[in-house]
């Protein structure tokens, strides 16, 4: 009998990628539109595995229901797994993920946010289309010679760091597991968070969302930063206390912010909400700043990444069926 997988929160582009790769695996796939939560978890009855994305709510309550429905695998089609209660899943349901589908995609989007905010190409695009060729308000700064502060030096930020170094930026880094060989090779300096805050012109977040990193950017840390600092977040929304960010932007302490993720993104991101009145005052306030760019969790979104996500996700499930070692398993 075919192995049955319930996919949640899929969009047409997901279905295209997965249908194509599934030709090789032959799973029985059913796509559901909403993200997995306590209300739609009954839909998983009769399925062997669920495939979920970043905004699924796989808390203890949902995992209990999945276990009751005899779901054996939660396959995350993303790298982050902060939305899954691993303690609740332990010894009941396997959790697998896609640790690296294209670190280049996220690193390149991070760089795009930095360059756009700095050189204001988004404004120039609109201006010239309307016949406005003035330069007032478009002045940027040479990134060459400036200091980037990178929090979390894993797969994504290592690619970003190499590019920033090539562009002539100095790099200060903070990681609970520093890679000193990498630091020596690319001439970057590991330092304390306080030193990074005090010296970085651009701060970019690349650590996972954990209890330790939740709201790592808050009122206190912002107070320690250089005036006019640029903050980029392509990690997870809850790394930043958005209220504190907004205060920092209002007081001009923060010069610019590039956000691919937002702590309350699940209501809006990935959806077309253009025909509705925005009822999230915080998001509306963020969007009102002319020195803030919000993108809708799209850093991962390249052809290569989508192909790799589908391939690894289905292979993770196949490995479980074949009782092979689960190289991409996530455990407590
Ligand atoms: P990774 O696991 O390779 O690297 C994460 C690094 O963070 C590691 O070096 C780890 O030691 C470090 N770290 C862990 N806890 C830390 C702490 N408390 N303080 C400082 N550093 C800490 O991960 P990656 O593939 O580089 O991805 C980084 C994050 O990017 C993911 O966790 C995910 O949340 C996010 N992400 C976002 C997108 C997107 O589309 N916006 C796509 C993929 C990943």
mmCIF file of C-alpha atoms and ligand atoms in Angstrom:
data_model
loop_
_atom_site.group_PDB
_atom_site.id
_atom_site.type_symbol
_atom_site.label_atom_id
_atom_site.label_comp_id
_atom_site.label_asym_id
_atom_site.label_seq_id
_atom_site.Cartn_x
_atom_site.Cartn_y
_atom_site.Cartn_z
ATOM 1 C CA UNK A 1 0.000 0.000 0.000
ATOM 2 C CA UNK A 2 1.192 3.505 -0.786
ATOM 3 C CA UNK A 3 2.673 5.602 1.988
ATOM 4 C CA UNK A 4 0.327 8.532 2.586
ATOM 5 C CA UNK A 5 1.599 12.028 3.340
ATOM 6 C CA UNK A 6 -0.568 14.988 4.366
ATOM 7 C CA UNK A 7 0.996 18.262 3.291
ATOM 8 C CA UNK A 8 -0.060 21.427 5.091
ATOM 9 C CA UNK A 9 0.152 25.062 4.099
ATOM 10 C CA UNK A 10 1.151 24.378 0.504
ATOM 11 C CA UNK A 11 1.122 26.893 -2.303
ATOM 12 C CA UNK A 12 1.023 26.111 -6.046
ATOM 13 C CA UNK A 13 4.817 26.457 -6.284
ATOM 14 C CA UNK A 14 5.280 23.823 -3.514
ATOM 15 C CA UNK A 15 2.936 21.435 -5.259
ATOM 16 C CA UNK A 16 4.802 21.800 -8.578
ATOM 17 C CA UNK A 17 8.163 20.994 -6.929
ATOM 18 C CA UNK A 18 6.873 18.100 -4.826
ATOM 19 C CA UNK A 19 4.809 16.531 -7.630
ATOM 20 C CA UNK A 20 7.843 16.574 -9.871
ATOM 21 C CA UNK A 21 10.203 14.999 -7.329
ATOM 22 C CA UNK A 22 7.535 12.554 -6.097
ATOM 23 C CA UNK A 23 7.534 10.874 -9.515
ATOM 24 C CA UNK A 24 10.669 9.157 -8.260
ATOM 25 C CA UNK A 25 9.212 8.190 -4.848
ATOM 26 C CA UNK A 26 5.573 7.421 -5.660
ATOM 27 C CA UNK A 27 4.064 8.564 -2.340
ATOM 28 C CA UNK A 28 0.349 9.257 -2.069
ATOM 29 C CA UNK A 29 0.254 12.980 -1.375
ATOM 30 C CA UNK A 30 -2.681 15.127 -0.302
ATOM 31 C CA UNK A 31 -2.258 18.889 -0.098
ATOM 32 C CA UNK A 32 -4.096 20.940 2.521
ATOM 33 C CA UNK A 33 -4.105 24.746 2.353
ATOM 34 C CA UNK A 34 -3.960 25.877 6.003
ATOM 35 C CA UNK A 35 -0.995 25.442 8.306
ATOM 36 C CA UNK A 36 -1.208 22.530 10.728
ATOM 37 C CA UNK A 37 -2.823 23.452 14.032
ATOM 38 C CA UNK A 38 -5.207 21.990 16.595
ATOM 39 C CA UNK A 39 -8.267 22.760 14.446
ATOM 40 C CA UNK A 40 -7.186 20.944 11.299
ATOM 41 C CA UNK A 41 -5.135 18.134 12.852
ATOM 42 C CA UNK A 42 -8.132 15.715 12.503
ATOM 43 C CA UNK A 43 -7.410 15.810 8.738
ATOM 44 C CA UNK A 44 -4.285 13.719 9.401
ATOM 45 C CA UNK A 45 -6.321 10.591 10.195
ATOM 46 C CA UNK A 46 -5.288 7.835 7.822
ATOM 47 C CA UNK A 47 -1.959 9.447 6.914
ATOM 48 C CA UNK A 48 1.460 7.999 7.760
ATOM 49 C CA UNK A 49 3.367 11.281 7.680
ATOM 50 C CA UNK A 50 2.718 15.012 7.751
ATOM 51 C CA UNK A 51 4.773 17.584 5.925
ATOM 52 C CA UNK A 52 4.718 21.044 7.498
ATOM 53 C CA UNK A 53 6.309 24.460 7.055
ATOM 54 C CA UNK A 54 7.545 27.338 9.202
ATOM 55 C CA UNK A 55 4.215 28.558 10.559
ATOM 56 C CA UNK A 56 2.734 25.201 11.550
ATOM 57 C CA UNK A 57 1.823 24.863 15.222
ATOM 58 C CA UNK A 58 3.154 21.449 16.206
ATOM 59 C CA UNK A 59 2.782 21.908 19.949
ATOM 60 C CA UNK A 60 2.194 19.150 22.512
ATOM 61 C CA UNK A 61 -1.578 19.199 21.949
ATOM 62 C CA UNK A 62 -1.219 18.819 18.175
ATOM 63 C CA UNK A 63 1.433 16.123 18.554
ATOM 64 C CA UNK A 64 -0.877 14.149 20.882
ATOM 65 C CA UNK A 65 -3.516 14.209 18.137
ATOM 66 C CA UNK A 66 -0.993 13.206 15.473
ATOM 67 C CA UNK A 67 0.100 10.274 17.632
ATOM 68 C CA UNK A 68 -3.539 9.229 18.151
ATOM 69 C CA UNK A 69 -3.979 9.294 14.365
ATOM 70 C CA UNK A 70 -0.931 7.012 14.043
ATOM 71 C CA UNK A 71 1.149 9.581 12.181
ATOM 72 C CA UNK A 72 4.725 8.346 12.370
ATOM 73 C CA UNK A 73 6.768 11.163 10.869
ATOM 74 C CA UNK A 74 6.671 14.960 10.967
ATOM 75 C CA UNK A 75 8.662 16.105 7.954
ATOM 76 C CA UNK A 76 9.546 19.786 8.111
ATOM 77 C CA UNK A 77 10.186 21.207 4.666
ATOM 78 C CA UNK A 78 12.388 23.918 6.201
ATOM 79 C CA UNK A 79 15.498 24.214 8.356
ATOM 80 C CA UNK A 80 14.100 25.821 11.522
ATOM 81 C CA UNK A 81 12.136 23.564 13.893
ATOM 82 C CA UNK A 82 11.277 25.995 16.700
ATOM 83 C CA UNK A 83 7.566 25.380 16.010
ATOM 84 C CA UNK A 84 7.731 21.676 16.935
ATOM 85 C CA UNK A 85 7.551 20.522 20.559
ATOM 86 C CA UNK A 86 10.358 17.976 20.412
ATOM 87 C CA UNK A 87 9.740 16.800 23.982
ATOM 88 C CA UNK A 88 6.180 15.915 23.068
ATOM 89 C CA UNK A 89 7.339 14.083 19.936
ATOM 90 C CA UNK A 90 10.096 12.127 21.683
ATOM 91 C CA UNK A 91 9.728 8.327 21.351
ATOM 92 C CA UNK A 92 6.389 8.771 19.553
ATOM 93 C CA UNK A 93 6.864 10.561 16.255
ATOM 94 C CA UNK A 94 10.070 11.109 14.291
ATOM 95 C CA UNK A 95 10.837 14.680 13.340
ATOM 96 C CA UNK A 96 12.960 15.304 10.253
ATOM 97 C CA UNK A 97 13.897 18.541 8.522
ATOM 98 C CA UNK A 98 15.850 19.990 5.620
ATOM 99 C CA UNK A 99 18.919 21.451 7.285
ATOM 100 C CA UNK A 100 20.448 22.987 4.171
ATOM 101 C CA UNK A 101 18.541 23.403 0.934
ATOM 102 C CA UNK A 102 20.342 26.429 -0.311
ATOM 103 C CA UNK A 103 22.287 28.518 2.140
ATOM 104 C CA UNK A 104 23.203 30.619 -0.909
ATOM 105 C CA UNK A 105 19.559 31.634 -1.370
ATOM 106 C CA UNK A 106 19.260 33.046 2.154
ATOM 107 C CA UNK A 107 22.727 34.599 2.177
ATOM 108 C CA UNK A 108 22.054 36.309 -1.153
ATOM 109 C CA UNK A 109 18.671 37.659 0.015
ATOM 110 C CA UNK A 110 20.315 38.977 3.179
ATOM 111 C CA UNK A 111 22.848 40.817 1.039
ATOM 112 C CA UNK A 112 20.032 42.111 -1.194
ATOM 113 C CA UNK A 113 18.310 43.628 1.856
ATOM 114 C CA UNK A 114 21.539 45.295 2.992
ATOM 115 C CA UNK A 115 22.302 46.716 -0.449
ATOM 116 C CA UNK A 116 18.752 47.869 -1.079
ATOM 117 C CA UNK A 117 18.424 49.606 2.279
ATOM 118 C CA UNK A 118 21.788 51.246 1.875
ATOM 119 C CA UNK A 119 21.524 52.379 -1.756
ATOM 120 C CA UNK A 120 17.721 52.794 -1.777
ATOM 121 C CA UNK A 121 17.270 51.146 -5.143
ATOM 122 C CA UNK A 122 13.638 50.391 -4.215
ATOM 123 C CA UNK A 123 12.975 54.122 -4.057
ATOM 124 C CA UNK A 124 14.990 54.860 -7.189
ATOM 125 C CA UNK A 125 12.953 52.255 -9.093
ATOM 126 C CA UNK A 126 9.698 54.021 -8.247
ATOM 127 C CA UNK A 127 11.092 57.497 -8.775
ATOM 128 C CA UNK A 128 12.493 57.020 -12.258
ATOM 129 C CA UNK A 129 9.314 55.276 -13.433
ATOM 130 C CA UNK A 130 7.444 58.433 -12.456
ATOM 131 C CA UNK A 131 9.904 60.688 -14.232
ATOM 132 C CA UNK A 132 11.652 61.767 -11.033
ATOM 133 C CA UNK A 133 15.399 61.627 -11.594
ATOM 134 C CA UNK A 134 16.405 63.573 -8.456
ATOM 135 C CA UNK A 135 18.965 62.080 -6.081
ATOM 136 C CA UNK A 136 17.784 63.821 -2.910
ATOM 137 C CA UNK A 137 17.324 61.279 -0.126
ATOM 138 C CA UNK A 138 19.059 58.455 -1.983
ATOM 139 C CA UNK A 139 22.564 58.848 -0.531
ATOM 140 C CA UNK A 140 24.073 55.664 0.850
ATOM 141 C CA UNK A 141 27.440 54.767 2.328
ATOM 142 C CA UNK A 142 30.383 52.730 1.083
ATOM 143 C CA UNK A 143 30.034 49.317 2.670
ATOM 144 C CA UNK A 144 33.743 48.809 2.043
ATOM 145 C CA UNK A 145 35.570 49.498 5.296
ATOM 146 C CA UNK A 146 32.422 49.275 7.451
ATOM 147 C CA UNK A 147 31.898 46.632 10.136
ATOM 148 C CA UNK A 148 29.282 43.894 9.935
ATOM 149 C CA UNK A 149 28.227 42.122 13.129
ATOM 150 C CA UNK A 150 27.022 38.595 12.477
ATOM 151 C CA UNK A 151 25.144 36.669 15.164
ATOM 152 C CA UNK A 152 25.313 32.946 14.462
ATOM 153 C CA UNK A 153 28.015 31.696 12.120
ATOM 154 C CA UNK A 154 26.438 28.632 10.540
ATOM 155 C CA UNK A 155 25.935 27.545 6.949
ATOM 156 C CA UNK A 156 24.074 30.665 5.788
ATOM 157 C CA UNK A 157 26.133 33.352 7.411
ATOM 158 C CA UNK A 158 29.427 31.747 6.432
ATOM 159 C CA UNK A 159 28.459 32.349 2.792
ATOM 160 C CA UNK A 160 27.348 35.880 3.603
ATOM 161 C CA UNK A 161 30.561 36.554 5.524
ATOM 162 C CA UNK A 162 32.733 35.445 2.597
ATOM 163 C CA UNK A 163 30.884 37.893 0.320
ATOM 164 C CA UNK A 164 31.080 40.720 2.848
ATOM 165 C CA UNK A 165 34.804 40.119 3.272
ATOM 166 C CA UNK A 166 35.260 40.225 -0.512
ATOM 167 C CA UNK A 167 33.447 43.563 -0.463
ATOM 168 C CA UNK A 168 35.972 44.861 2.068
ATOM 169 C CA UNK A 169 33.867 44.853 5.221
ATOM 170 C CA UNK A 170 35.322 43.933 8.585
ATOM 171 C CA UNK A 171 33.336 41.185 10.279
ATOM 172 C CA UNK A 172 32.697 40.749 13.984
ATOM 173 C CA UNK A 173 30.931 37.526 14.879
ATOM 174 C CA UNK A 174 29.221 35.942 17.845
ATOM 175 C CA UNK A 175 28.352 32.252 18.130
ATOM 176 C CA UNK A 176 28.053 29.910 21.089
ATOM 177 C CA UNK A 177 30.150 27.460 19.046
ATOM 178 C CA UNK A 178 32.742 29.629 17.315
ATOM 179 C CA UNK A 179 34.521 28.205 14.260
ATOM 180 C CA UNK A 180 38.021 29.558 14.793
ATOM 181 C CA UNK A 181 39.450 27.887 11.669
ATOM 182 C CA UNK A 182 36.861 29.722 9.555
ATOM 183 C CA UNK A 183 37.593 32.944 11.449
ATOM 184 C CA UNK A 184 41.290 32.652 10.726
ATOM 185 C CA UNK A 185 40.762 31.802 7.048
ATOM 186 C CA UNK A 186 38.434 34.752 6.402
ATOM 187 C CA UNK A 187 40.058 37.104 8.896
ATOM 188 C CA UNK A 188 37.011 37.717 11.008
ATOM 189 C CA UNK A 189 36.923 38.258 14.748
ATOM 190 C CA UNK A 190 34.758 36.401 17.260
ATOM 191 C CA UNK A 191 33.773 38.697 20.103
ATOM 192 C CA UNK A 192 31.190 39.184 22.836
ATOM 193 C CA UNK A 193 27.694 40.338 21.926
ATOM 194 C CA UNK A 194 28.308 43.644 23.719
ATOM 195 C CA UNK A 195 31.436 44.326 21.668
ATOM 196 C CA UNK A 196 29.583 43.412 18.474
ATOM 197 C CA UNK A 197 26.683 45.741 19.352
ATOM 198 C CA UNK A 198 29.061 48.606 20.141
ATOM 199 C CA UNK A 199 31.083 48.327 16.948
ATOM 200 C CA UNK A 200 28.926 47.007 14.109
ATOM 201 C CA UNK A 201 27.461 49.292 11.444
ATOM 202 C CA UNK A 202 25.280 46.462 10.129
ATOM 203 C CA UNK A 203 23.979 43.647 12.347
ATOM 204 C CA UNK A 204 22.635 40.482 10.732
ATOM 205 C CA UNK A 205 20.911 37.638 12.578
ATOM 206 C CA UNK A 206 21.651 34.027 11.609
ATOM 207 C CA UNK A 207 21.232 32.017 14.802
ATOM 208 C CA UNK A 208 18.279 29.666 15.343
ATOM 209 C CA UNK A 209 15.325 30.742 17.469
ATOM 210 C CA UNK A 210 15.787 29.126 20.878
ATOM 211 C CA UNK A 211 14.981 30.069 24.475
ATOM 212 C CA UNK A 212 18.399 31.787 24.587
ATOM 213 C CA UNK A 213 17.978 33.760 21.378
ATOM 214 C CA UNK A 214 14.319 34.789 21.702
ATOM 215 C CA UNK A 215 14.284 38.626 21.676
ATOM 216 C CA UNK A 216 18.079 38.706 21.526
ATOM 217 C CA UNK A 217 17.508 42.099 19.912
ATOM 218 C CA UNK A 218 15.614 44.042 22.564
ATOM 219 C CA UNK A 219 15.564 47.461 24.201
ATOM 220 C CA UNK A 220 18.764 46.773 26.168
ATOM 221 C CA UNK A 221 20.757 45.402 23.253
ATOM 222 C CA UNK A 222 19.577 48.183 20.934
ATOM 223 C CA UNK A 223 20.762 50.772 23.481
ATOM 224 C CA UNK A 224 24.273 49.296 23.167
ATOM 225 C CA UNK A 225 24.380 49.662 19.370
ATOM 226 C CA UNK A 226 25.942 52.384 17.252
ATOM 227 C CA UNK A 227 23.677 55.235 16.269
ATOM 228 C CA UNK A 228 22.226 54.630 12.828
ATOM 229 C CA UNK A 229 22.899 50.876 12.872
ATOM 230 C CA UNK A 230 21.284 48.749 10.157
ATOM 231 C CA UNK A 231 19.615 45.570 11.444
ATOM 232 C CA UNK A 232 18.853 42.655 9.135
ATOM 233 C CA UNK A 233 16.811 39.639 10.167
ATOM 234 C CA UNK A 234 16.515 36.681 7.825
ATOM 235 C CA UNK A 235 16.569 34.254 10.789
ATOM 236 C CA UNK A 236 13.305 34.062 12.706
ATOM 237 C CA UNK A 237 10.880 36.830 13.687
ATOM 238 C CA UNK A 238 11.079 36.308 17.425
ATOM 239 C CA UNK A 239 14.810 37.038 17.469
ATOM 240 C CA UNK A 240 13.685 40.678 17.571
ATOM 241 C CA UNK A 241 11.343 42.347 20.030
ATOM 242 C CA UNK A 242 9.419 44.313 17.409
ATOM 243 C CA UNK A 243 8.218 46.945 19.914
ATOM 244 C CA UNK A 244 11.833 47.721 20.807
ATOM 245 C CA UNK A 245 12.764 47.795 17.111
ATOM 246 C CA UNK A 246 10.005 50.307 16.400
ATOM 247 C CA UNK A 247 11.130 52.508 19.310
ATOM 248 C CA UNK A 248 14.699 52.312 17.983
ATOM 249 C CA UNK A 249 13.539 53.326 14.513
ATOM 250 C CA UNK A 250 11.446 56.197 15.892
ATOM 251 C CA UNK A 251 14.322 57.522 17.991
ATOM 252 C CA UNK A 252 16.679 57.201 14.931
ATOM 253 C CA UNK A 253 18.983 54.936 16.949
ATOM 254 C CA UNK A 254 18.317 52.353 14.250
ATOM 255 C CA UNK A 255 19.049 53.728 10.802
ATOM 256 C CA UNK A 256 17.423 50.964 8.773
ATOM 257 C CA UNK A 257 15.916 47.518 9.158
ATOM 258 C CA UNK A 258 15.546 44.680 6.674
ATOM 259 C CA UNK A 259 13.129 42.018 7.850
ATOM 260 C CA UNK A 260 12.407 38.813 6.004
ATOM 261 C CA UNK A 261 10.753 37.419 9.109
ATOM 262 C CA UNK A 262 8.415 38.930 11.679
ATOM 263 C CA UNK A 263 7.306 37.588 15.032
ATOM 264 C CA UNK A 264 3.614 37.543 14.135
ATOM 265 C CA UNK A 265 4.100 36.628 10.490
ATOM 266 C CA UNK A 266 1.790 33.610 10.341
ATOM 267 C CA UNK A 267 -1.359 35.712 9.705
ATOM 268 C CA UNK A 268 0.107 37.561 6.740
ATOM 269 C CA UNK A 269 3.254 36.079 5.278
ATOM 270 C CA UNK A 270 2.904 33.866 2.192
ATOM 271 C CA UNK A 271 -0.657 35.163 1.618
ATOM 272 C CA UNK A 272 -2.160 37.858 -0.615
ATOM 273 C CA UNK A 273 -3.853 40.136 1.904
ATOM 274 C CA UNK A 274 -3.999 43.152 -0.393
ATOM 275 C CA UNK A 275 -7.794 43.241 -0.419
ATOM 276 C CA UNK A 276 -8.148 43.332 3.367
ATOM 277 C CA UNK A 277 -7.677 46.078 5.909
ATOM 278 C CA UNK A 278 -4.489 45.399 7.839
ATOM 279 C CA UNK A 279 -5.417 44.659 11.443
ATOM 280 C CA UNK A 280 -1.878 44.129 12.725
ATOM 281 C CA UNK A 281 -0.912 47.586 14.006
ATOM 282 C CA UNK A 282 2.700 46.597 14.609
ATOM 283 C CA UNK A 283 3.217 45.295 11.094
ATOM 284 C CA UNK A 284 1.426 48.374 9.742
ATOM 285 C CA UNK A 285 3.772 50.611 11.756
ATOM 286 C CA UNK A 286 6.827 48.723 10.464
ATOM 287 C CA UNK A 287 5.613 49.128 6.895
ATOM 288 C CA UNK A 288 5.148 52.864 7.436
ATOM 289 C CA UNK A 289 8.875 53.505 7.932
ATOM 290 C CA UNK A 290 10.679 54.530 4.778
ATOM 291 C CA UNK A 291 13.884 52.941 6.093
ATOM 292 C CA UNK A 292 12.367 49.508 6.655
ATOM 293 C CA UNK A 293 12.009 46.774 4.070
ATOM 294 C CA UNK A 294 9.788 43.832 4.896
ATOM 295 C CA UNK A 295 9.906 40.773 2.676
ATOM 296 C CA UNK A 296 7.547 37.902 3.230
ATOM 297 C CA UNK A 297 9.881 35.121 4.403
ATOM 298 C CA UNK A 298 11.160 34.770 0.873
ATOM 299 C CA UNK A 299 14.898 34.469 1.525
ATOM 300 C CA UNK A 300 14.831 30.739 0.809
ATOM 301 C CA UNK A 301 12.752 31.090 -2.339
ATOM 302 C CA UNK A 302 14.904 30.124 -5.311
ATOM 303 C CA UNK A 303 14.433 27.401 -7.914
ATOM 304 C CA UNK A 304 17.404 25.502 -6.562
ATOM 305 C CA UNK A 305 16.202 25.675 -2.963
ATOM 306 C CA UNK A 306 12.678 24.497 -3.848
ATOM 307 C CA UNK A 307 14.101 21.523 -5.738
ATOM 308 C CA UNK A 308 16.406 20.603 -2.861
ATOM 309 C CA UNK A 309 13.622 20.996 -0.274
ATOM 310 C CA UNK A 310 11.361 18.560 -2.140
ATOM 311 C CA UNK A 311 14.171 16.084 -2.738
ATOM 312 C CA UNK A 312 15.425 16.048 0.870
ATOM 313 C CA UNK A 313 11.938 16.012 2.443
ATOM 314 C CA UNK A 314 10.787 12.995 0.449
ATOM 315 C CA UNK A 315 14.147 11.236 0.923
ATOM 316 C CA UNK A 316 13.857 11.789 4.714
ATOM 317 C CA UNK A 317 10.485 10.001 4.664
ATOM 318 C CA UNK A 318 11.808 7.235 2.403
ATOM 319 C CA UNK A 319 14.745 6.689 4.783
ATOM 320 C CA UNK A 320 12.296 6.322 7.667
ATOM 321 C CA UNK A 321 10.298 3.721 5.731
ATOM 322 C CA UNK A 322 13.479 1.857 4.782
ATOM 323 C CA UNK A 323 14.647 1.990 8.416
ATOM 324 C CA UNK A 324 17.825 3.723 7.311
ATOM 325 C CA UNK A 325 19.673 6.157 9.618
ATOM 326 C CA UNK A 326 17.750 9.446 9.717
ATOM 327 C CA UNK A 327 20.542 11.891 8.960
ATOM 328 C CA UNK A 328 18.188 14.857 9.174
ATOM 329 C CA UNK A 329 16.349 13.837 12.321
ATOM 330 C CA UNK A 330 15.779 16.517 14.949
ATOM 331 C CA UNK A 331 15.813 15.367 18.556
ATOM 332 C CA UNK A 332 15.605 17.122 21.917
HETATM 333 P P1 LIG B 1 23.082 26.609 11.141
HETATM 334 O O1 LIG B 1 22.552 25.590 12.098
HETATM 335 O O2 LIG B 1 24.054 26.167 10.089
HETATM 336 O O3 LIG B 1 23.796 27.787 11.968
HETATM 337 C C1 LIG B 1 23.249 28.352 13.107
HETATM 338 C C2 LIG B 1 24.411 28.884 13.951
HETATM 339 O O4 LIG B 1 23.845 29.573 15.068
HETATM 340 C C3 LIG B 1 25.333 27.784 14.486
HETATM 341 O O5 LIG B 1 26.674 28.102 14.211
HETATM 342 C C4 LIG B 1 25.040 27.788 15.980
HETATM 343 O O6 LIG B 1 26.173 27.453 16.767
HETATM 344 C C5 LIG B 1 24.639 29.235 16.199
HETATM 345 N N1 LIG B 1 23.899 29.455 17.427
HETATM 346 C C6 LIG B 1 23.058 28.602 18.069
HETATM 347 N N2 LIG B 1 22.607 29.173 19.205
HETATM 348 C C7 LIG B 1 23.181 30.388 19.272
HETATM 349 C C8 LIG B 1 23.126 31.451 20.216
HETATM 350 N N3 LIG B 1 22.398 31.347 21.333
HETATM 351 N N4 LIG B 1 23.832 32.566 19.958
HETATM 352 C C9 LIG B 1 24.595 32.672 18.840
HETATM 353 N N5 LIG B 1 24.701 31.693 17.920
HETATM 354 C C10 LIG B 1 24.008 30.576 18.136
HETATM 355 O O7 LIG B 1 21.823 27.326 10.516
HETATM 356 P P2 LIG B 1 21.691 28.054 9.101
HETATM 357 O O8 LIG B 1 21.367 27.043 8.054
HETATM 358 O O9 LIG B 1 22.831 28.978 8.908
HETATM 359 O O10 LIG B 1 20.341 28.891 9.378
HETATM 360 C C11 LIG B 1 20.264 29.884 10.391
HETATM 361 C C12 LIG B 1 18.823 30.239 10.651
HETATM 362 O O11 LIG B 1 18.281 30.882 9.498
HETATM 363 C C13 LIG B 1 17.886 29.016 10.866
HETATM 364 O O12 LIG B 1 17.852 28.626 12.229
HETATM 365 C C14 LIG B 1 16.543 29.523 10.406
HETATM 366 O O13 LIG B 1 15.804 29.997 11.522
HETATM 367 C C15 LIG B 1 16.880 30.705 9.490
HETATM 368 N N6 LIG B 1 16.464 30.461 8.096
HETATM 369 C C16 LIG B 1 15.679 31.395 7.498
HETATM 370 C C17 LIG B 1 15.293 31.215 6.166
HETATM 371 C C18 LIG B 1 14.464 32.233 5.435
HETATM 372 O O14 LIG B 1 13.905 31.933 4.369
HETATM 373 N N7 LIG B 1 14.357 33.463 5.927
HETATM 374 C C19 LIG B 1 15.690 30.064 5.482
HETATM 375 C C20 LIG B 1 16.497 29.138 6.134
HETATM 376 C C21 LIG B 1 16.880 29.342 7.449
#
